[in-house]
PDB file of C-alpha atoms in Angstrom:
ATOM      1  CA  MET H   1     -12.281 106.344-119.472  1.00  0.00           C
ATOM      2  CA  ALA H   2      -8.772 107.423-118.574  1.00  0.00           C
ATOM      3  CA  VAL H   3      -6.442 105.326-117.018  1.00  0.00           C
ATOM      4  CA  THR H   4      -4.399 106.575-114.138  1.00  0.00           C
ATOM      5  CA  ALA H   5      -2.022 106.334-112.243  1.00  0.00           C
ATOM      6  CA  SER H   6      -4.264 104.959-109.112  1.00  0.00           C
ATOM      7  CA  LEU H   7      -5.926 102.240-111.647  1.00  0.00           C
ATOM      8  CA  VAL H   8      -2.826 100.965-113.222  1.00  0.00           C
ATOM      9  CA  LYS H   9      -1.584 100.611-109.412  1.00  0.00           C
ATOM     10  CA  GLU H  10      -5.106  98.576-108.243  1.00  0.00           C
ATOM     11  CA  LEU H  11      -4.783  95.874-111.424  1.00  0.00           C
ATOM     12  CA  ARG H  12      -0.749  95.705-110.489  1.00  0.00           C
ATOM     13  CA  GLU H  13      -1.937  94.387-106.981  1.00  0.00           C
ATOM     14  CA  LEU H  14      -4.888  92.542-108.207  1.00  0.00           C
ATOM     15  CA  THR H  15      -2.711  90.708-110.555  1.00  0.00           C
ATOM     16  CA  GLY H  16       0.900  90.563-109.771  1.00  0.00           C
ATOM     17  CA  ALA H  17       1.360  92.026-112.860  1.00  0.00           C
ATOM     18  CA  GLY H  18       4.005  94.451-114.393  1.00  0.00           C
ATOM     19  CA  MET H  19       2.918  98.311-114.731  1.00  0.00           C
ATOM     20  CA  LEU H  20       3.268  98.483-118.053  1.00  0.00           C
ATOM     21  CA  ASP H  21       1.135  95.218-118.740  1.00  0.00           C
ATOM     22  CA  CYS H  22      -1.832  96.730-116.533  1.00  0.00           C
ATOM     23  CA  LYS H  23      -1.937  99.736-118.371  1.00  0.00           C
ATOM     24  CA  LYS H  24      -1.795  98.382-121.559  1.00  0.00           C
ATOM     25  CA  ALA H  25      -4.458  95.788-120.786  1.00  0.00           C
ATOM     26  CA  LEU H  26      -6.564  98.839-118.956  1.00  0.00           C
ATOM     27  CA  GLU H  27      -6.589 100.500-122.069  1.00  0.00           C
ATOM     28  CA  ALA H  28      -6.990  97.790-124.091  1.00  0.00           C
ATOM     29  CA  THR H  29     -10.474  97.237-121.622  1.00  0.00           C
ATOM     30  CA  ASP H  30     -11.119 101.664-121.703  1.00  0.00           C
ATOM     31  CA  GLY H  31     -10.177 101.219-117.847  1.00  0.00           C
ATOM     32  CA  ASP H  32     -11.894  98.382-116.799  1.00  0.00           C
ATOM     33  CA  VAL H  33     -10.294  97.178-113.725  1.00  0.00           C
ATOM     34  CA  LYS H  34     -12.717  93.130-113.764  1.00  0.00           C
ATOM     35  CA  ALA H  35     -12.440  93.215-118.150  1.00  0.00           C
ATOM     36  CA  ALA H  36      -8.212  94.023-117.296  1.00  0.00           C
ATOM     37  CA  GLN H  37      -8.033  91.192-115.087  1.00  0.00           C
ATOM     38  CA  ASP H  38      -9.213  88.846-118.340  1.00  0.00           C
ATOM     39  CA  TRP H  39      -7.634  90.436-120.616  1.00  0.00           C
ATOM     40  CA  LEU H  40      -4.206  89.886-118.441  1.00  0.00           C
ATOM     41  CA  ARG H  41      -5.636  86.122-117.692  1.00  0.00           C
ATOM     42  CA  GLU H  42      -5.634  85.609-121.615  1.00  0.00           C
ATOM     43  CA  LYS H  43      -2.309  87.009-122.051  1.00  0.00           C
ATOM     44  CA  GLY H  44      -0.884  84.056-119.587  1.00  0.00           C
ATOM     45  CA  ILE H  45       0.001  87.342-117.300  1.00  0.00           C
ATOM     46  CA  ALA H  46      -1.946  87.797-114.402  1.00  0.00           C
ATOM     47  CA  SER H  47      -0.822  84.382-113.565  1.00  0.00           C
ATOM     48  CA  ALA H  48       2.032  84.884-112.362  1.00  0.00           C
ATOM     49  CA  GLN H  49       0.295  86.009-108.830  1.00  0.00           C
ATOM     50  CA  LYS H  50      -0.264  82.293-108.491  1.00  0.00           C
ATOM     51  CA  LYS H  51       2.458  82.064-108.564  1.00  0.00           C
ATOM     52  CA  GLN H  52       4.380  83.851-105.478  1.00  0.00           C
ATOM     53  CA  GLY H  53       3.414  81.607-102.764  1.00  0.00           C
ATOM     54  CA  ARG H  54       5.403  79.112-104.372  1.00  0.00           C
ATOM     55  CA  ILE H  55       9.029  78.155-102.943  1.00  0.00           C
ATOM     56  CA  ALA H  56      11.970  79.589-105.483  1.00  0.00           C
ATOM     57  CA  ALA H  57      15.189  77.683-104.167  1.00  0.00           C
ATOM     58  CA  GLU H  58      17.041  76.831-107.781  1.00  0.00           C
ATOM     59  CA  GLY H  59      18.394  79.290-110.476  1.00  0.00           C
ATOM     60  CA  LEU H  60      21.882  80.870-110.513  1.00  0.00           C
ATOM     61  CA  SER H  61      24.018  83.087-109.630  1.00  0.00           C
ATOM     62  CA  SER H  62      25.819  85.511-111.566  1.00  0.00           C
ATOM     63  CA  VAL H  63      29.437  87.747-111.315  1.00  0.00           C
ATOM     64  CA  VAL H  64      29.753  90.713-112.563  1.00  0.00           C
ATOM     65  CA  VAL H  65      32.805  93.202-113.048  1.00  0.00           C
ATOM     66  CA  ASP H  66      32.749  96.858-113.644  1.00  0.00           C
ATOM     67  CA  GLY H  67      36.270  98.620-113.021  1.00  0.00           C
ATOM     68  CA  ASN H  68      36.265  99.111-109.542  1.00  0.00           C
ATOM     69  CA  ARG H  69      33.243  97.750-108.954  1.00  0.00           C
ATOM     70  CA  ALA H  70      31.752  94.450-108.626  1.00  0.00           C
ATOM     71  CA  VAL H  71      28.315  92.748-108.192  1.00  0.00           C
ATOM     72  CA  VAL H  72      27.356  89.097-107.246  1.00  0.00           C
ATOM     73  CA  VAL H  73      23.270  88.215-107.915  1.00  0.00           C
ATOM     74  CA  GLU H  74      21.436  85.082-106.965  1.00  0.00           C
ATOM     75  CA  LEU H  75      18.317  85.241-109.507  1.00  0.00           C
ATOM     76  CA  ASN H  76      16.432  82.151-108.149  1.00  0.00           C
ATOM     77  CA  SER H  77      13.576  79.716-110.271  1.00  0.00           C
ATOM     78  CA  GLU H  78      11.811  77.006-108.957  1.00  0.00           C
ATOM     79  CA  THR H  79      13.105  74.124-110.797  1.00  0.00           C
ATOM     80  CA  ASP H  80      16.509  73.731-112.303  1.00  0.00           C
ATOM     81  CA  PHE H  81      14.874  73.317-116.343  1.00  0.00           C
ATOM     82  CA  VAL H  82      14.304  77.080-115.577  1.00  0.00           C
ATOM     83  CA  ALA H  83      17.632  78.286-114.644  1.00  0.00           C
ATOM     84  CA  LYS H  84      18.635  76.916-118.645  1.00  0.00           C
ATOM     85  CA  ASN H  85      16.112  78.896-120.386  1.00  0.00           C
ATOM     86  CA  GLU H  86      16.996  81.554-122.580  1.00  0.00           C
ATOM     87  CA  MET H  87      14.578  84.277-120.975  1.00  0.00           C
ATOM     88  CA  PHE H  88      16.001  83.179-117.842  1.00  0.00           C
ATOM     89  CA  LEU H  89      19.720  83.296-118.519  1.00  0.00           C
ATOM     90  CA  GLU H  90      18.903  87.110-119.866  1.00  0.00           C
ATOM     91  CA  LEU H  91      17.232  88.165-116.661  1.00  0.00           C
ATOM     92  CA  VAL H  92      19.986  87.220-115.475  1.00  0.00           C
ATOM     93  CA  LYS H  93      22.466  88.953-117.579  1.00  0.00           C
ATOM     94  CA  THR H  94      20.019  92.080-117.144  1.00  0.00           C
ATOM     95  CA  VAL H  95      20.233  92.350-113.346  1.00  0.00           C
ATOM     96  CA  GLY H  96      23.929  92.070-112.928  1.00  0.00           C
ATOM     97  CA  ASN H  97      24.812  94.426-115.435  1.00  0.00           C
ATOM     98  CA  SER H  98      21.767  96.948-113.761  1.00  0.00           C
ATOM     99  CA  ILE H  99      23.010  96.388-110.867  1.00  0.00           C
ATOM    100  CA  VAL H 100      26.365  96.735-111.416  1.00  0.00           C
ATOM    101  CA  GLU H 101      26.265 100.091-113.275  1.00  0.00           C
ATOM    102  CA  GLN H 102      23.568 102.095-110.771  1.00  0.00           C
ATOM    103  CA  ASN H 103      24.803 100.632-107.914  1.00  0.00           C
ATOM    104  CA  PRO H 104      21.302 100.686-105.956  1.00  0.00           C
ATOM    105  CA  ALA H 105      21.402 101.032-102.142  1.00  0.00           C
ATOM    106  CA  ASP H 106      19.244  97.591-101.055  1.00  0.00           C
ATOM    107  CA  LEU H 107      17.057  95.141-102.584  1.00  0.00           C
ATOM    108  CA  ASP H 108      13.156  97.396-103.431  1.00  0.00           C
ATOM    109  CA  ALA H 109      15.707 100.050-104.936  1.00  0.00           C
ATOM    110  CA  ALA H 110      17.079  97.097-107.332  1.00  0.00           C
ATOM    111  CA  LEU H 111      13.874  96.171-108.093  1.00  0.00           C
ATOM    112  CA  ALA H 112      13.015  99.528-108.774  1.00  0.00           C
ATOM    113  CA  LEU H 113      15.938 100.503-111.062  1.00  0.00           C
ATOM    114  CA  GLU H 114      14.192 101.376-114.572  1.00  0.00           C
ATOM    115  CA  VAL H 115      15.588  98.834-117.934  1.00  0.00           C
ATOM    116  CA  ASN H 116      14.041  99.538-121.143  1.00  0.00           C
ATOM    117  CA  GLY H 117      11.383 101.069-120.424  1.00  0.00           C
ATOM    118  CA  LYS H 118      10.205  99.323-117.312  1.00  0.00           C
ATOM    119  CA  THR H 119      11.595  98.542-113.594  1.00  0.00           C
ATOM    120  CA  LEU H 120      13.556  95.149-112.453  1.00  0.00           C
ATOM    121  CA  GLY H 121      10.747  94.034-110.321  1.00  0.00           C
ATOM    122  CA  ASP H 122       8.501  94.045-113.374  1.00  0.00           C
ATOM    123  CA  SER H 123      11.044  91.766-115.141  1.00  0.00           C
ATOM    124  CA  VAL H 124      10.684  89.437-113.007  1.00  0.00           C
ATOM    125  CA  VAL H 125       7.583  89.825-112.616  1.00  0.00           C
ATOM    126  CA  ASP H 126       7.169  88.936-116.877  1.00  0.00           C
ATOM    127  CA  ALA H 127       9.526  86.561-116.676  1.00  0.00           C
ATOM    128  CA  THR H 128       7.348  84.486-114.175  1.00  0.00           C
ATOM    129  CA  ALA H 129       4.153  84.954-116.562  1.00  0.00           C
ATOM    130  CA  THR H 130       5.774  83.580-119.649  1.00  0.00           C
ATOM    131  CA  ILE H 131       8.019  80.664-118.403  1.00  0.00           C
ATOM    132  CA  GLY H 132       5.561  79.410-116.151  1.00  0.00           C
ATOM    133  CA  GLU H 133       7.236  79.852-112.535  1.00  0.00           C
ATOM    134  CA  LYS H 134       8.131  81.436-109.631  1.00  0.00           C
ATOM    135  CA  ILE H 135      10.674  84.162-110.630  1.00  0.00           C
ATOM    136  CA  THR H 136      12.654  86.421-107.667  1.00  0.00           C
ATOM    137  CA  LEU H 137      15.580  88.316-107.632  1.00  0.00           C
ATOM    138  CA  ARG H 138      17.382  87.229-103.691  1.00  0.00           C
ATOM    139  CA  ARG H 139      20.056  88.736-103.010  1.00  0.00           C
ATOM    140  CA  PHE H 140      22.910  90.729-104.097  1.00  0.00           C
ATOM    141  CA  THR H 141      26.713  92.320-102.848  1.00  0.00           C
ATOM    142  CA  VAL H 142      27.674  94.964-104.415  1.00  0.00           C
ATOM    143  CA  VAL H 143      31.788  95.445-103.545  1.00  0.00           C
ATOM    144  CA  GLU H 144      34.133  98.741-104.597  1.00  0.00           C
ATOM    145  CA  LYS H 145      37.970  98.513-104.729  1.00  0.00           C
ATOM    146  CA  GLN H 146      41.102 100.218-104.424  1.00  0.00           C
ATOM    147  CA  ASP H 147      42.887 101.401-107.817  1.00  0.00           C
ATOM    148  CA  ASP H 148      45.803  99.235-106.275  1.00  0.00           C
ATOM    149  CA  GLU H 149      43.814  96.304-105.320  1.00  0.00           C
ATOM    150  CA  GLN H 150      42.075  93.725-108.100  1.00  0.00           C
ATOM    151  CA  PHE H 151      39.111  91.510-108.265  1.00  0.00           C
ATOM    152  CA  GLY H 152      39.223  87.619-109.016  1.00  0.00           C
ATOM    153  CA  SER H 153      35.797  85.927-109.714  1.00  0.00           C
ATOM    154  CA  TYR H 154      35.044  82.410-110.309  1.00  0.00           C
ATOM    155  CA  VAL H 155      31.099  80.625-111.385  1.00  0.00           C
ATOM    156  CA  HIS H 156      31.384  76.971-110.967  1.00  0.00           C
ATOM    157  CA  MET H 157      28.038  75.195-112.309  1.00  0.00           C
ATOM    158  CA  GLY H 158      27.201  77.662-114.769  1.00  0.00           C
ATOM    159  CA  GLY H 159      26.462  79.845-111.862  1.00  0.00           C
ATOM    160  CA  LYS H 160      25.287  77.395-109.162  1.00  0.00           C
ATOM    161  CA  ILE H 161      27.709  79.299-106.749  1.00  0.00           C
ATOM    162  CA  SER H 162      29.669  81.986-107.331  1.00  0.00           C
ATOM    163  CA  ALA H 163      32.841  83.521-105.495  1.00  0.00           C
ATOM    164  CA  LEU H 164      33.676  87.727-105.610  1.00  0.00           C
ATOM    165  CA  VAL H 165      37.226  88.385-104.824  1.00  0.00           C
ATOM    166  CA  VAL H 166      39.035  91.453-104.029  1.00  0.00           C
ATOM    167  CA  VAL H 167      43.300  91.257-103.574  1.00  0.00           C
ATOM    168  CA  LYS H 168      45.545  93.414-102.747  1.00  0.00           C
ATOM    169  CA  GLY H 169      49.075  92.184-104.502  1.00  0.00           C
ATOM    170  CA  GLY H 170      49.875  89.047-106.318  1.00  0.00           C
ATOM    171  CA  ASP H 171      48.868  88.661-109.813  1.00  0.00           C
ATOM    172  CA  ALA H 172      45.209  87.493-111.519  1.00  0.00           C
ATOM    173  CA  GLU H 173      46.437  84.114-111.265  1.00  0.00           C
ATOM    174  CA  LEU H 174      45.975  84.482-107.938  1.00  0.00           C
ATOM    175  CA  ALA H 175      43.310  86.383-107.174  1.00  0.00           C
ATOM    176  CA  LYS H 176      41.233  84.388-109.499  1.00  0.00           C
ATOM    177  CA  ASP H 177      42.835  81.213-107.382  1.00  0.00           C
ATOM    178  CA  MET H 178      41.313  83.042-104.101  1.00  0.00           C
ATOM    179  CA  ALA H 179      37.918  83.061-105.273  1.00  0.00           C
ATOM    180  CA  MET H 180      38.141  79.113-106.621  1.00  0.00           C
ATOM    181  CA  GLN H 181      39.295  78.885-102.836  1.00  0.00           C
ATOM    182  CA  VAL H 182      36.259  80.577-101.750  1.00  0.00           C
ATOM    183  CA  ALA H 183      33.450  79.031-103.559  1.00  0.00           C
ATOM    184  CA  SER H 184      35.419  75.185-102.981  1.00  0.00           C
ATOM    185  CA  MET H 185      35.875  75.509 -99.621  1.00  0.00           C
ATOM    186  CA  ASN H 186      33.385  77.700 -98.328  1.00  0.00           C
ATOM    187  CA  PRO H 187      35.718  79.789 -95.642  1.00  0.00           C
ATOM    188  CA  GLN H 188      33.200  82.339 -93.299  1.00  0.00           C
ATOM    189  CA  TYR H 189      35.561  84.606 -92.589  1.00  0.00           C
ATOM    190  CA  THR H 190      39.008  86.371 -93.698  1.00  0.00           C
ATOM    191  CA  SER H 191      40.640  85.012 -90.730  1.00  0.00           C
ATOM    192  CA  ARG H 192      40.798  83.407 -86.814  1.00  0.00           C
ATOM    193  CA  GLU H 193      40.469  86.487 -85.854  1.00  0.00           C
ATOM    194  CA  ASP H 194      37.188  87.882 -87.753  1.00  0.00           C
ATOM    195  CA  VAL H 195      35.482  84.953 -86.341  1.00  0.00           C
ATOM    196  CA  PRO H 196      33.207  86.748 -83.512  1.00  0.00           C
ATOM    197  CA  GLN H 197      33.424  85.436 -79.967  1.00  0.00           C
ATOM    198  CA  ASP H 198      29.794  83.801 -79.447  1.00  0.00           C
ATOM    199  CA  VAL H 199      30.654  81.751 -82.430  1.00  0.00           C
ATOM    200  CA  ILE H 200      33.959  80.083 -80.715  1.00  0.00           C
ATOM    201  CA  ASP H 201      32.226  80.085 -77.394  1.00  0.00           C
ATOM    202  CA  HIS H 202      29.615  78.126 -79.054  1.00  0.00           C
ATOM    203  CA  GLU H 203      31.910  75.403 -80.682  1.00  0.00           C
ATOM    204  CA  ARG H 204      33.131  74.827 -77.449  1.00  0.00           C
ATOM    205  CA  GLY H 205      30.469  74.151 -75.903  1.00  0.00           C
ATOM    206  CA  ILE H 206      29.840  71.590 -78.587  1.00  0.00           C
ATOM    207  CA  GLN H 207      32.922  70.413 -78.557  1.00  0.00           C
ATOM    208  CA  ILE H 208      33.028  70.104 -74.021  1.00  0.00           C
ATOM    209  CA  GLU H 209      29.652  68.179 -74.954  1.00  0.00           C
ATOM    210  CA  ILE H 210      30.836  65.848 -77.372  1.00  0.00           C
ATOM    211  CA  VAL H 211      34.258  64.721 -74.723  1.00  0.00           C
ATOM    212  CA  ASN H 212      32.026  64.938 -71.934  1.00  0.00           C
ATOM    213  CA  ASN H 213      29.730  62.098 -73.935  1.00  0.00           C
ATOM    214  CA  ASP H 214      32.801  60.214 -75.126  1.00  0.00           C
ATOM    215  CA  PRO H 215      33.335  56.775 -72.306  1.00  0.00           C
ATOM    216  CA  SER H 216      37.078  56.471 -74.013  1.00  0.00           C
ATOM    217  CA  LEU H 217      38.333  60.326 -72.581  1.00  0.00           C
ATOM    218  CA  ALA H 218      37.080  59.713 -69.032  1.00  0.00           C
ATOM    219  CA  SER H 219      39.993  58.556 -67.590  1.00  0.00           C
ATOM    220  CA  LYS H 220      41.880  61.022 -69.427  1.00  0.00           C
ATOM    221  CA  PRO H 221      43.440  64.272 -66.800  1.00  0.00           C
ATOM    222  CA  GLU H 222      41.942  67.355 -66.554  1.00  0.00           C
ATOM    223  CA  LYS H 223      44.968  69.134 -69.140  1.00  0.00           C
ATOM    224  CA  VAL H 224      44.051  66.648 -71.730  1.00  0.00           C
ATOM    225  CA  ILE H 225      40.836  67.073 -71.796  1.00  0.00           C
ATOM    226  CA  ALA H 226      41.245  70.533 -72.307  1.00  0.00           C
ATOM    227  CA  GLY H 227      43.707  70.060 -74.545  1.00  0.00           C
ATOM    228  CA  ILE H 228      41.589  68.107 -76.697  1.00  0.00           C
ATOM    229  CA  ILE H 229      38.678  70.560 -76.494  1.00  0.00           C
ATOM    230  CA  GLU H 230      41.142  73.248 -77.633  1.00  0.00           C
ATOM    231  CA  GLY H 231      42.280  71.436 -80.265  1.00  0.00           C
ATOM    232  CA  ARG H 232      39.851  70.589 -81.745  1.00  0.00           C
ATOM    233  CA  ILE H 233      38.247  74.391 -81.531  1.00  0.00           C
ATOM    234  CA  SER H 234      41.547  75.078 -83.626  1.00  0.00           C
ATOM    235  CA  LYS H 235      40.431  72.350 -86.753  1.00  0.00           C
ATOM    236  CA  SER H 236      36.767  73.906 -86.597  1.00  0.00           C
ATOM    237  CA  LEU H 237      38.352  78.021 -87.345  1.00  0.00           C
ATOM    238  CA  GLN H 238      40.444  76.445 -89.530  1.00  0.00           C
ATOM    239  CA  ASP H 239      37.852  75.186 -91.763  1.00  0.00           C
ATOM    240  CA  ILE H 240      35.515  78.379 -91.894  1.00  0.00           C
ATOM    241  CA  SER H 241      39.213  80.891 -91.577  1.00  0.00           C
ATOM    242  CA  LEU H 242      40.167  81.525 -95.184  1.00  0.00           C
ATOM    243  CA  LEU H 243      43.627  82.059 -94.225  1.00  0.00           C
ATOM    244  CA  ASP H 244      43.865  78.855 -92.047  1.00  0.00           C
ATOM    245  CA  GLN H 245      42.616  76.269 -94.797  1.00  0.00           C
ATOM    246  CA  ILE H 246      44.985  74.353 -96.634  1.00  0.00           C
ATOM    247  CA  PHE H 247      44.877  75.891-100.497  1.00  0.00           C
ATOM    248  CA  PHE H 248      42.891  73.904-102.328  1.00  0.00           C
ATOM    249  CA  LYS H 249      45.468  73.409-105.744  1.00  0.00           C
ATOM    250  CA  ASP H 250      48.950  71.955-103.342  1.00  0.00           C
ATOM    251  CA  GLY H 251      47.152  70.135-100.493  1.00  0.00           C
ATOM    252  CA  SER H 252      49.236  70.892 -98.174  1.00  0.00           C
ATOM    253  CA  SER H 253      50.000  74.490 -97.786  1.00  0.00           C
ATOM    254  CA  LYS H 254      47.700  77.447 -95.751  1.00  0.00           C
ATOM    255  CA  VAL H 255      46.101  79.857 -98.000  1.00  0.00           C
ATOM    256  CA  SER H 256      48.343  82.225 -96.021  1.00  0.00           C
ATOM    257  CA  GLN H 257      51.508  80.871 -97.379  1.00  0.00           C
ATOM    258  CA  ILE H 258      50.368  81.232-100.547  1.00  0.00           C
ATOM    259  CA  LEU H 259      49.462  84.834-100.393  1.00  0.00           C
ATOM    260  CA  LYS H 260      52.479  85.581 -98.046  1.00  0.00           C
ATOM    261  CA  ALA H 261      54.802  84.041-100.745  1.00  0.00           C
ATOM    262  CA  ALA H 262      53.139  86.742-103.548  1.00  0.00           C
ATOM    263  CA  ASN H 263      53.086  89.790-101.027  1.00  0.00           C
ATOM    264  CA  ALA H 264      49.891  90.070-101.771  1.00  0.00           C
ATOM    265  CA  SER H 265      46.237  89.653 -98.929  1.00  0.00           C
ATOM    266  CA  VAL H 266      42.929  89.173 -98.886  1.00  0.00           C
ATOM    267  CA  VAL H 267      40.682  92.654 -98.399  1.00  0.00           C
ATOM    268  CA  THR H 268      37.494  90.752 -98.768  1.00  0.00           C
ATOM    269  CA  PHE H 269      35.443  87.966-100.382  1.00  0.00           C
ATOM    270  CA  VAL H 270      31.833  86.693-101.167  1.00  0.00           C
ATOM    271  CA  ARG H 271      30.734  83.970-102.043  1.00  0.00           C
ATOM    272  CA  PHE H 272      26.512  83.225-102.800  1.00  0.00           C
ATOM    273  CA  ALA H 273      25.289  79.102-102.894  1.00  0.00           C
ATOM    274  CA  VAL H 274      22.365  79.261-105.136  1.00  0.00           C
ATOM    275  CA  GLY H 275      19.108  78.564-102.573  1.00  0.00           C
ATOM    276  CA  GLU H 276      21.436  78.036 -99.372  1.00  0.00           C
ATOM    277  CA  GLY H 277      19.263  79.029 -96.257  1.00  0.00           C
ATOM    278  CA  ILE H 278      16.085  78.411 -98.304  1.00  0.00           C
ATOM    279  CA  GLU H 279      13.990  75.510 -96.866  1.00  0.00           C
ATOM    280  CA  LYS H 280      13.341  73.402-100.778  1.00  0.00           C
ATOM    281  CA  ARG H 281       9.850  71.912-100.735  1.00  0.00           C
ATOM    282  CA  GLU H 282       9.917  68.034-100.400  1.00  0.00           C
ATOM    283  CA  GLU H 283       7.840  66.557-102.802  1.00  0.00           C
ATOM    284  CA  ASN H 284       6.880  62.984-103.806  1.00  0.00           C
ATOM    285  CA  PHE H 285       7.519  62.158-107.578  1.00  0.00           C
ATOM    286  CA  ALA H 286       4.932  59.353-107.527  1.00  0.00           C
ATOM    287  CA  GLU H 287       2.335  61.596-106.347  1.00  0.00           C
ATOM    288  CA  GLU H 288       3.317  64.330-108.236  1.00  0.00           C
ATOM    289  CA  VAL H 289       2.333  62.316-111.877  1.00  0.00           C
ATOM    290  CA  ALA H 290      -0.568  60.582-110.351  1.00  0.00           C
ATOM    291  CA  LYS H 291      -1.618  64.124-109.656  1.00  0.00           C
ATOM    292  CA  ALA H 292      -0.877  65.523-113.194  1.00  0.00           C
ATOM    293  CA  ALA H 293      -2.810  62.512-114.027  1.00  0.00           C
ATOM    294  CA  GLN H 294      -6.256  63.106-112.592  1.00  0.00           C
ATOM    295  CA  ILE H 295      -6.551  66.745-114.006  1.00  0.00           C
TER     296      ILE H 295
END
């Protein structure tokens, strides 16, 4: 029986296996979809589908720079152990290199990129089947710079946090320092002027509530209370604004002062912390061991 594209698509939807693996399975079973499912199971490939419901909140992030283009990527796994697996590490490199070279528009386009005869999506599914954990390409950000600008990058703890900064002026050391600042201090915005008004209003509401519930401030004049509130808002904005943060290397100067001294400025930055924003499943280790003993 001829192996058609529709058969490959059907088998892929049933098993979650890669397109090339589905084609091989159908060829090996003369186009019999049911037998092809068994073939994939026997090869350990179809098991990838069963892992799609699991939570993948571990893994690695990475920065790849290629000329005036760079990318920050995050590839997730279920456990931290897999993040040290050679196949996983190689997949992180492949994903980063492919994206920075081909510059896909979004995640779907990235997963459709052809690399070594298969798509990145198929490579991720294959890794899931081979490694035995759910693997996902969660996100990426491509950044372009001008010829008179430079990239600074920093990867912390082997990829648990990755930071990329575009700096105009200064030198390579300053650019890397800015990336380290972003990685360690986690600013949300470049400057205080970039903070949206709704974020400021939200912070003001929090500080007003705190002050109203502080009995030690009950007898203070309204002008004093207003000053306290604005002072706390200012401190909060300092914490989330890169230029207002204290420079991590000396503990006293503001980042804006360091940049001014070098006649430099930060154009943009990206920071990925692996698993941020993902609700991790809480596991009871003793219960897991007990369950395993019953299998």
